[in-house]
Coordinates of N, CA and C in Angstrom, one line a residue:
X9 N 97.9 123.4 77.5 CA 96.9 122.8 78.4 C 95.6 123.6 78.4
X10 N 95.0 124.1 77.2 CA 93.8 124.5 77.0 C 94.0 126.0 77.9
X11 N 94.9 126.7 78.0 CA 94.9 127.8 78.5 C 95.2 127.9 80.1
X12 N 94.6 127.0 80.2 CA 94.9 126.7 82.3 C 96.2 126.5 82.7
X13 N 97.1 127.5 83.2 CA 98.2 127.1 83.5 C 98.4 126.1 84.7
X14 N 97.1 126.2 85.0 CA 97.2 125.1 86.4 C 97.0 123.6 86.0
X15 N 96.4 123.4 85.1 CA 95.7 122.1 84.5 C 97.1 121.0 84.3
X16 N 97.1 120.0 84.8 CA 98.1 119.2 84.4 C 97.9 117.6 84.8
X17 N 98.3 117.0 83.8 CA 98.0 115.2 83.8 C 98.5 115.0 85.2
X18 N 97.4 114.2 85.3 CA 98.3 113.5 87.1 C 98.1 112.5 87.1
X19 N 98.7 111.7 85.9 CA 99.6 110.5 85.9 C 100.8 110.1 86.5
X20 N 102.1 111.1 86.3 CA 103.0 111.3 86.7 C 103.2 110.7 88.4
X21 N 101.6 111.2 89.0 CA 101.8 111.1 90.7 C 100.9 109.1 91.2
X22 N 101.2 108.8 89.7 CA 100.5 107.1 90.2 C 101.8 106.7 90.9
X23 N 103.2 107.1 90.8 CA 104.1 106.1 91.3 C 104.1 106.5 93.0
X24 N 104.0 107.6 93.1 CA 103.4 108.0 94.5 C 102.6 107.0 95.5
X25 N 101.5 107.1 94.6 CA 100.6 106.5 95.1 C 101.3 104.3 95.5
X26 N 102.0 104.4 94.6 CA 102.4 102.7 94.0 C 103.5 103.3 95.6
X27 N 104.5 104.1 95.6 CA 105.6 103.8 96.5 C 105.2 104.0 98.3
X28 N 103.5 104.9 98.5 CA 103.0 104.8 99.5 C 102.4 103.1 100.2
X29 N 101.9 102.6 99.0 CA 101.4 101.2 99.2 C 102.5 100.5 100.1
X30 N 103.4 100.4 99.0 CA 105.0 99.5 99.6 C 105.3 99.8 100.4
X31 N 105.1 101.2 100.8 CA 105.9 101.4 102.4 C 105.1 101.0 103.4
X32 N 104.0 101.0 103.2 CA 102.6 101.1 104.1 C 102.8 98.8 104.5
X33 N 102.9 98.7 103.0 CA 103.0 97.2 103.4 C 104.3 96.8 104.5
X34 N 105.4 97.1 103.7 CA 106.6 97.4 104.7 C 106.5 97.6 105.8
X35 N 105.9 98.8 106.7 CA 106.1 99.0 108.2 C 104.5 97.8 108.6
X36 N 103.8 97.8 108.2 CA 103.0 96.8 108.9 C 103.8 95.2 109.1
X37 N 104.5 94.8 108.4 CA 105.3 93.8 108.5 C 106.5 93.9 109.4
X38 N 107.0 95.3 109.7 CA 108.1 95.7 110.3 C 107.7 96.1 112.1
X39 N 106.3 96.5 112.3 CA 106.2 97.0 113.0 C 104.8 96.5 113.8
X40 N 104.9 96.8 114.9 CA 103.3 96.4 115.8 C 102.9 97.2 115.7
X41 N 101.9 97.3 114.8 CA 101.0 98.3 114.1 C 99.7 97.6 113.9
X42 N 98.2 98.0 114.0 CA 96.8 97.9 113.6 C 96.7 98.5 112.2
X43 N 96.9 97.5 111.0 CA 96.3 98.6 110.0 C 94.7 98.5 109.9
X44 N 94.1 99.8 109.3 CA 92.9 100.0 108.8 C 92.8 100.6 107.9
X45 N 92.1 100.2 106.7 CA 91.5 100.5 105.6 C 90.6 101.1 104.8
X46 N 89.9 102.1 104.8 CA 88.4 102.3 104.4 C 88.6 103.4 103.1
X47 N 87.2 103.5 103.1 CA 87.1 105.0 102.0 C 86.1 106.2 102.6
X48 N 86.6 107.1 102.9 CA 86.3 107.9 103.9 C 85.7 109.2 102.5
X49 N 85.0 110.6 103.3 CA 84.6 111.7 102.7 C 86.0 112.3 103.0
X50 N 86.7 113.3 101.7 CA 88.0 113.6 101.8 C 87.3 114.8 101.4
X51 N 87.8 116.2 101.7 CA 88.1 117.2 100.9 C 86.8 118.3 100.3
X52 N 86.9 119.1 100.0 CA 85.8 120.1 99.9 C 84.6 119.4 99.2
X53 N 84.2 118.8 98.6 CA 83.7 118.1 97.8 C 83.3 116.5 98.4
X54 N 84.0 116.5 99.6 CA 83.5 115.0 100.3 C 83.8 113.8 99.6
X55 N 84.4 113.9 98.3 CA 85.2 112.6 97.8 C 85.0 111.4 98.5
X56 N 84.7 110.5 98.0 CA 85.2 109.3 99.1 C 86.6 108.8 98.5
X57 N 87.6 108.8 99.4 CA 89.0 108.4 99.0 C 89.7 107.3 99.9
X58 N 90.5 106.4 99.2 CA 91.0 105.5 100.4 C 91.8 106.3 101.5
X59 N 91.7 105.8 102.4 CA 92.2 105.8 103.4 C 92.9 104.8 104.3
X60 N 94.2 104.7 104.3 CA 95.0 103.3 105.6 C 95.6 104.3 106.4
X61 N 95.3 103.8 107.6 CA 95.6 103.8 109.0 C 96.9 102.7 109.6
X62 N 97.6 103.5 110.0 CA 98.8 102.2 110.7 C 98.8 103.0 112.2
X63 N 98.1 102.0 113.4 CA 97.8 102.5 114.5 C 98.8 101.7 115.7
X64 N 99.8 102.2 116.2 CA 100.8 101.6 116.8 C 100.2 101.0 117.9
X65 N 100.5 99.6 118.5 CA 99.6 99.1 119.5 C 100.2 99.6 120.8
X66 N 101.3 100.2 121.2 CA 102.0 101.1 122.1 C 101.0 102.6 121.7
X67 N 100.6 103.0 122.9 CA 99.4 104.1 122.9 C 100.6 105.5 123.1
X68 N 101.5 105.1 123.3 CA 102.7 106.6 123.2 C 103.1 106.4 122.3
X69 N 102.9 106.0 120.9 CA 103.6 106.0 120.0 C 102.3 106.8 118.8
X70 N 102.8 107.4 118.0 CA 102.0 107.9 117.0 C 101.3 107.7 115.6
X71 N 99.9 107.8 115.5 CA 99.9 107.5 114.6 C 99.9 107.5 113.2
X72 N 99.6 107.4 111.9 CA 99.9 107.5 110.6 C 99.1 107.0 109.8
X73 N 98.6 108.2 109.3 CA 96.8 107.9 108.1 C 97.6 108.2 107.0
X74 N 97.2 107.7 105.7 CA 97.6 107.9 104.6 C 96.1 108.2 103.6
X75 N 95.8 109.4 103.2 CA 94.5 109.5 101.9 C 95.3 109.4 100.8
X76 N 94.5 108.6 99.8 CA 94.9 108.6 98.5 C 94.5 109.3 97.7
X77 N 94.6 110.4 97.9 CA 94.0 111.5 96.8 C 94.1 111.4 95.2
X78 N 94.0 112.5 94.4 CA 93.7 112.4 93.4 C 94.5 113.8 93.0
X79 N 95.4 114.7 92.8 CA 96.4 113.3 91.8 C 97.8 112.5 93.2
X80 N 97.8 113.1 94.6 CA 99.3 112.5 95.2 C 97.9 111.6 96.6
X81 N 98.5 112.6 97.6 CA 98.2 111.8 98.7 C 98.5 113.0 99.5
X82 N 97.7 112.7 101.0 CA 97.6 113.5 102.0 C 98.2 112.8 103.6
X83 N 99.0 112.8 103.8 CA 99.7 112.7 105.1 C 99.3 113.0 106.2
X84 N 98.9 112.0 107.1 CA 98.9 113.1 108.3 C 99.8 112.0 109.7
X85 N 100.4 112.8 110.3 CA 101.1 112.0 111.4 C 101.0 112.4 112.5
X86 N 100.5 111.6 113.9 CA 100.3 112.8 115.0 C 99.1 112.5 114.6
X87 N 98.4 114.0 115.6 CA 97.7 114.3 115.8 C 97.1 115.5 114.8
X88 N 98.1 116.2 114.8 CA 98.2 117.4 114.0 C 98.9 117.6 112.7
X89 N 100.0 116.9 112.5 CA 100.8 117.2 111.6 C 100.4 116.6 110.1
X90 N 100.0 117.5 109.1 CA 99.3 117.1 107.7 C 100.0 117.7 107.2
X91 N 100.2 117.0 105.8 CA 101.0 117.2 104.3 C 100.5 116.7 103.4
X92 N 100.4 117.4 102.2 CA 99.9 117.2 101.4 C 100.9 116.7 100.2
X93 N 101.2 115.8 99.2 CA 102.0 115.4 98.3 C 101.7 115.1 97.2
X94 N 101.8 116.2 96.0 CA 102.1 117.1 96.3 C 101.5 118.2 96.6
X95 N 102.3 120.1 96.9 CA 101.1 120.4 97.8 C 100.6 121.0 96.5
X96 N 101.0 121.3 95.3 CA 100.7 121.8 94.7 C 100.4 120.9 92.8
X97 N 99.4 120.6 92.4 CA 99.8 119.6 91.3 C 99.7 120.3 90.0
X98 N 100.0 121.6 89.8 CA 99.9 122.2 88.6 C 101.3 121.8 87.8
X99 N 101.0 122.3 86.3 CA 102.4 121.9 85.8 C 103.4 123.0 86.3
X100 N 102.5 124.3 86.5 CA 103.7 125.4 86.9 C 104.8 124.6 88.2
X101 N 104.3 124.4 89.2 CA 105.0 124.0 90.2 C 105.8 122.8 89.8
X102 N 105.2 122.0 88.8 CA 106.1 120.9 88.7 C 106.7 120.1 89.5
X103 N 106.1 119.2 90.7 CA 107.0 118.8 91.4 C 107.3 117.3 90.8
X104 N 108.6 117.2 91.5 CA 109.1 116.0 91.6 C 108.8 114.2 91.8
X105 N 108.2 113.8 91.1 CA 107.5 112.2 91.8 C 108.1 112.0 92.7
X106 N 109.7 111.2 92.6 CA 110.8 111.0 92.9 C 111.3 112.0 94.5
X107 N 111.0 112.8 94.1 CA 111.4 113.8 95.2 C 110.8 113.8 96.4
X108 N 109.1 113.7 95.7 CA 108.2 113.7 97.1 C 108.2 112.2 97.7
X109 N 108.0 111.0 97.1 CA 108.3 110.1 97.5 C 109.2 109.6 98.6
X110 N 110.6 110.8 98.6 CA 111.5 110.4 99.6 C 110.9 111.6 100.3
X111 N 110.8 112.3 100.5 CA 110.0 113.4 101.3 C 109.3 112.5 102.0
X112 N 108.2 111.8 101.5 CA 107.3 110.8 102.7 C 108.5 110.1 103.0
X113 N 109.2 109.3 102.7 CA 110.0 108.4 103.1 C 110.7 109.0 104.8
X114 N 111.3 110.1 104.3 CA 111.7 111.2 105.6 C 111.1 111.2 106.7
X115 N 109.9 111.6 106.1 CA 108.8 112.3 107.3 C 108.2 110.6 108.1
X116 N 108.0 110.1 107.4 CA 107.6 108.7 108.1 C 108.4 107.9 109.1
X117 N 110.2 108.1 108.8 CA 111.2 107.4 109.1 C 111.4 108.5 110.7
X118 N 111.0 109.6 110.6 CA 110.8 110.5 111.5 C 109.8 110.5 112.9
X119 N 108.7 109.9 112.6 CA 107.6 109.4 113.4 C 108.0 108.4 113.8
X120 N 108.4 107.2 113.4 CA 108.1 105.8 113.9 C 109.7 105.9 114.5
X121 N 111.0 106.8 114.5 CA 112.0 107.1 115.3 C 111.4 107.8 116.4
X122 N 110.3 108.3 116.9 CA 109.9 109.3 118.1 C 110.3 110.9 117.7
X123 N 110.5 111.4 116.4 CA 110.7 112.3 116.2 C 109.7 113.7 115.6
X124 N 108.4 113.3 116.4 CA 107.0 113.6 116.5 C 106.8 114.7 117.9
X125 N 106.9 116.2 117.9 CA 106.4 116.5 119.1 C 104.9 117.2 118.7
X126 N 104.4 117.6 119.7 CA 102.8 117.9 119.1 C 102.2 118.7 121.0
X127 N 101.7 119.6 120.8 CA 101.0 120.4 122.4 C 100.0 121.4 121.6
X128 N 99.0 121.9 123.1 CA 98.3 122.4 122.7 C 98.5 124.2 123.5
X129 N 98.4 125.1 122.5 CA 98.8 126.7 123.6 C 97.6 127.0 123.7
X130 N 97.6 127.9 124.6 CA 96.4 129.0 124.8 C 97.0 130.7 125.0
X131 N 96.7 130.9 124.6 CA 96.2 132.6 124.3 C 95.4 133.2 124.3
X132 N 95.7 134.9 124.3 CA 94.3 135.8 124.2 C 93.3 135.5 123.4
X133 N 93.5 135.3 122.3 CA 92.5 134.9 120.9 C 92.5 133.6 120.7
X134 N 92.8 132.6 121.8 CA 92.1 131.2 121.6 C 93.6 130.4 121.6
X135 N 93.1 128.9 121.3 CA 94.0 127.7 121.1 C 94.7 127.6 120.4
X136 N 95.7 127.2 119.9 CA 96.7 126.4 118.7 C 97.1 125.4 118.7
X137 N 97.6 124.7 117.9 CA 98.5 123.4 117.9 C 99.6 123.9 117.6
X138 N 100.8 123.5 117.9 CA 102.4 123.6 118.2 C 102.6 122.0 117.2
X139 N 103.8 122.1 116.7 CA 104.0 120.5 116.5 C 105.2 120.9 115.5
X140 N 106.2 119.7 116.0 CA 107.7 120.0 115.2 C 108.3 118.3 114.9
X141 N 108.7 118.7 113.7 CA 109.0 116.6 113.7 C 110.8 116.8 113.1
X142 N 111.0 116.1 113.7 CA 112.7 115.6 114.0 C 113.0 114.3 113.1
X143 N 114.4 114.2 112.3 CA 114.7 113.0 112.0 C 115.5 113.3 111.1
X144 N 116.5 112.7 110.5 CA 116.8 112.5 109.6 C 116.7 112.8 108.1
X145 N 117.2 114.1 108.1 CA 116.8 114.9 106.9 C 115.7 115.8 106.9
X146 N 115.4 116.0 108.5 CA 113.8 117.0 108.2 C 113.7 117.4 109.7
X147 N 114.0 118.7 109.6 CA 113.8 119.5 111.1 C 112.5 120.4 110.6
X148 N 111.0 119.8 110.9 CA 109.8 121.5 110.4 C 109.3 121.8 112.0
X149 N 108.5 122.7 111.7 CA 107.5 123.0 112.9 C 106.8 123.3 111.9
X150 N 105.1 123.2 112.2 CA 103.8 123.7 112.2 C 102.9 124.3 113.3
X151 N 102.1 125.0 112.8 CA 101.4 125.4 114.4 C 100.0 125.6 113.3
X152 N 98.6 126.0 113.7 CA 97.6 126.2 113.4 C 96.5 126.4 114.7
X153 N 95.4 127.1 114.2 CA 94.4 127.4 115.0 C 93.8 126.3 115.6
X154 N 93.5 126.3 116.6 CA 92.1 125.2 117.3 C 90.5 125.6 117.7
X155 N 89.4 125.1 117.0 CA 88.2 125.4 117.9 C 88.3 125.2 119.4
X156 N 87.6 125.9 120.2 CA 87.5 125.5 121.8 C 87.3 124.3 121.6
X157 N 85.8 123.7 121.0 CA 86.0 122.1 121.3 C 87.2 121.4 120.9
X158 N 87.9 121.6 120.2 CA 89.3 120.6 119.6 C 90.1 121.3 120.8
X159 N 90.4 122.2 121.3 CA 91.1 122.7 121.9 C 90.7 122.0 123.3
X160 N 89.9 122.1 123.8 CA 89.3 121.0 125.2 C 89.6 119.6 125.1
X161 N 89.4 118.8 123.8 CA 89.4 117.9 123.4 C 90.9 117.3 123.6
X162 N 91.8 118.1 122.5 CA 93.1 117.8 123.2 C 93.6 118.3 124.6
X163 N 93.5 118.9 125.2 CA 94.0 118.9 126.5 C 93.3 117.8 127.4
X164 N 92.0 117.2 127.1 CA 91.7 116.5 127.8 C 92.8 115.0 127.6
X165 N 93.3 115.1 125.9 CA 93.5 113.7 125.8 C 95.1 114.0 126.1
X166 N 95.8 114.9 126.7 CA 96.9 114.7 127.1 C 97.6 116.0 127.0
X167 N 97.1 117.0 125.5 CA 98.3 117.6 125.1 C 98.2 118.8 125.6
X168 N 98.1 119.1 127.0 CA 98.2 120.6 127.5 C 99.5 120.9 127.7
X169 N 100.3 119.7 127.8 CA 101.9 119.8 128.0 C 102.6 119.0 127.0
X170 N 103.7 119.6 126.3 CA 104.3 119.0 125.4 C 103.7 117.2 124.9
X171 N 103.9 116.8 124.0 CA 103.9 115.0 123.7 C 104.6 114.7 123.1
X172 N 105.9 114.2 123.1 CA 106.8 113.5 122.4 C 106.4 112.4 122.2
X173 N 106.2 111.6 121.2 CA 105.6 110.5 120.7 C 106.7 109.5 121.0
X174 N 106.7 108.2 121.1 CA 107.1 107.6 121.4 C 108.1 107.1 120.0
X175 N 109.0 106.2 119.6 CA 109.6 105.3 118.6 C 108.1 103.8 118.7
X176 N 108.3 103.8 117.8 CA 107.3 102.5 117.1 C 108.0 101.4 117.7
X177 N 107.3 100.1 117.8 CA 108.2 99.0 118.4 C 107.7 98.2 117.6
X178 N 108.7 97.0 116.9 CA 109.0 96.5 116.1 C 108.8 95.2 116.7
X179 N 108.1 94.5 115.5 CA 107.3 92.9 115.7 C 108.7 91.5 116.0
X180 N 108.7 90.9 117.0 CA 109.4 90.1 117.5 C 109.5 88.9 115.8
X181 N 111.0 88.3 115.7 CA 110.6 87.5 115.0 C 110.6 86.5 114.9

C-alpha cells in the first residue's frame, strides 16, 4: 500500500454504512421517533457528512445521531456517549465489517431498552461526564472532560444527578 501501513481501501466499510441505513429505517418504523436528516461539518477538517437523527418523542428517552463518515460511521447515543466504527481504519487493525455492524446492533438494542446512564461530576480540576450503557452483550463505561460552559449546560438540563434514559416506546399499530 505504497509504504503506508496505515493506508487502506475503505470499501470494505460500505456494508456498514448499507446495514446502518436498514436499521435506522427499521427503528423509525418500529418506534416513536422524529427522524432528521442533514449534512452537517464533521471532523477536523469540517467535512460536510450525512447525518440522521432518531429523536424519541418521549423526552426521557434517549437520543441517537448516526454520521456517515468516510470510511465507517460515528455513533453517538445520549448525550455523551460516542463511537466511532471503525475506531481504527488502517489495514493494520483490520477490523471486522461484520463484526462492527453487530457492535452497533448491540449498542443501539442497548439504548432504546433504557440501558443508557449518563451524569455530570465535579471536582478539583473541573467537570466530567460519567456514562455507562447496559444491554445485552455490552456492559462499557466512558467518562471524559467537560468545559464549564458544557458542564453548566448539563447540569442545568438535568444531569447533576445520575439519568437513566428511559426504553424507547414503540408505535401503536
Amino acid at each position: 500500500m505504497d509504504g503506508d501501513r496505515h493506508a487502506t481501501p475503505t470499501d470494505r466499510f460500505v456494508a456498514l454504512h448499507d446495514a446502518a441505513d436498514a436499521l435506522l429505517d427499521d427503528l423509525t418504523e418500529r418506534y416513536l421517533v422524529e427522524r432528521r436528516e442533514t449534512k452537517e461539518p464533521f471532523g477536523l477538517d469540517d467535512a460536510l457528512v450525512r447525518t440522521v437523527r432518531l429523536i424519541p418523542r418521549s423526552p426521557s428517552a434517549a437520543p441517537l445521531a448516526i454520521h456517515f463518515t468516510n470510511p465507517g460511521l460515528v455513533v453517538r447515543l445520549g448525550r455523551w456517549w460516542e463511537e466511532s466504527l471503525p475506531p481504527c481504519a488502517c489495514a493494520t487493525c483490520d477490523d471486522d465489517p461484520r463484526a462492527l455492524e453487530e457492535r452497533l446492533r448491540v449498542h443501539i438494542a442497548a439504548l432504546i431498552e433504557g440501558g443508557l446512564w449518563e451524569r455530570v461530576r465535579r471536582g478539583v480540576g473541573g467537570s466530567w461526564f460519567e456514562t455507562r450503557l447496559i444491554g445485552a452483550g455490552v456492559t462499557a463505561d466512558r467518562e471524559g472532560p467537560l468545559s464549564a460552559a458544557g458542564a453548566r449546560d448539563a447540569r442545568r438540563g438535568g444531569f447533576a444527578a445520575a439519568v437513566q434514559w428511559a426504553p424507547w416506546q414503540f408505535r401503536s399499530r
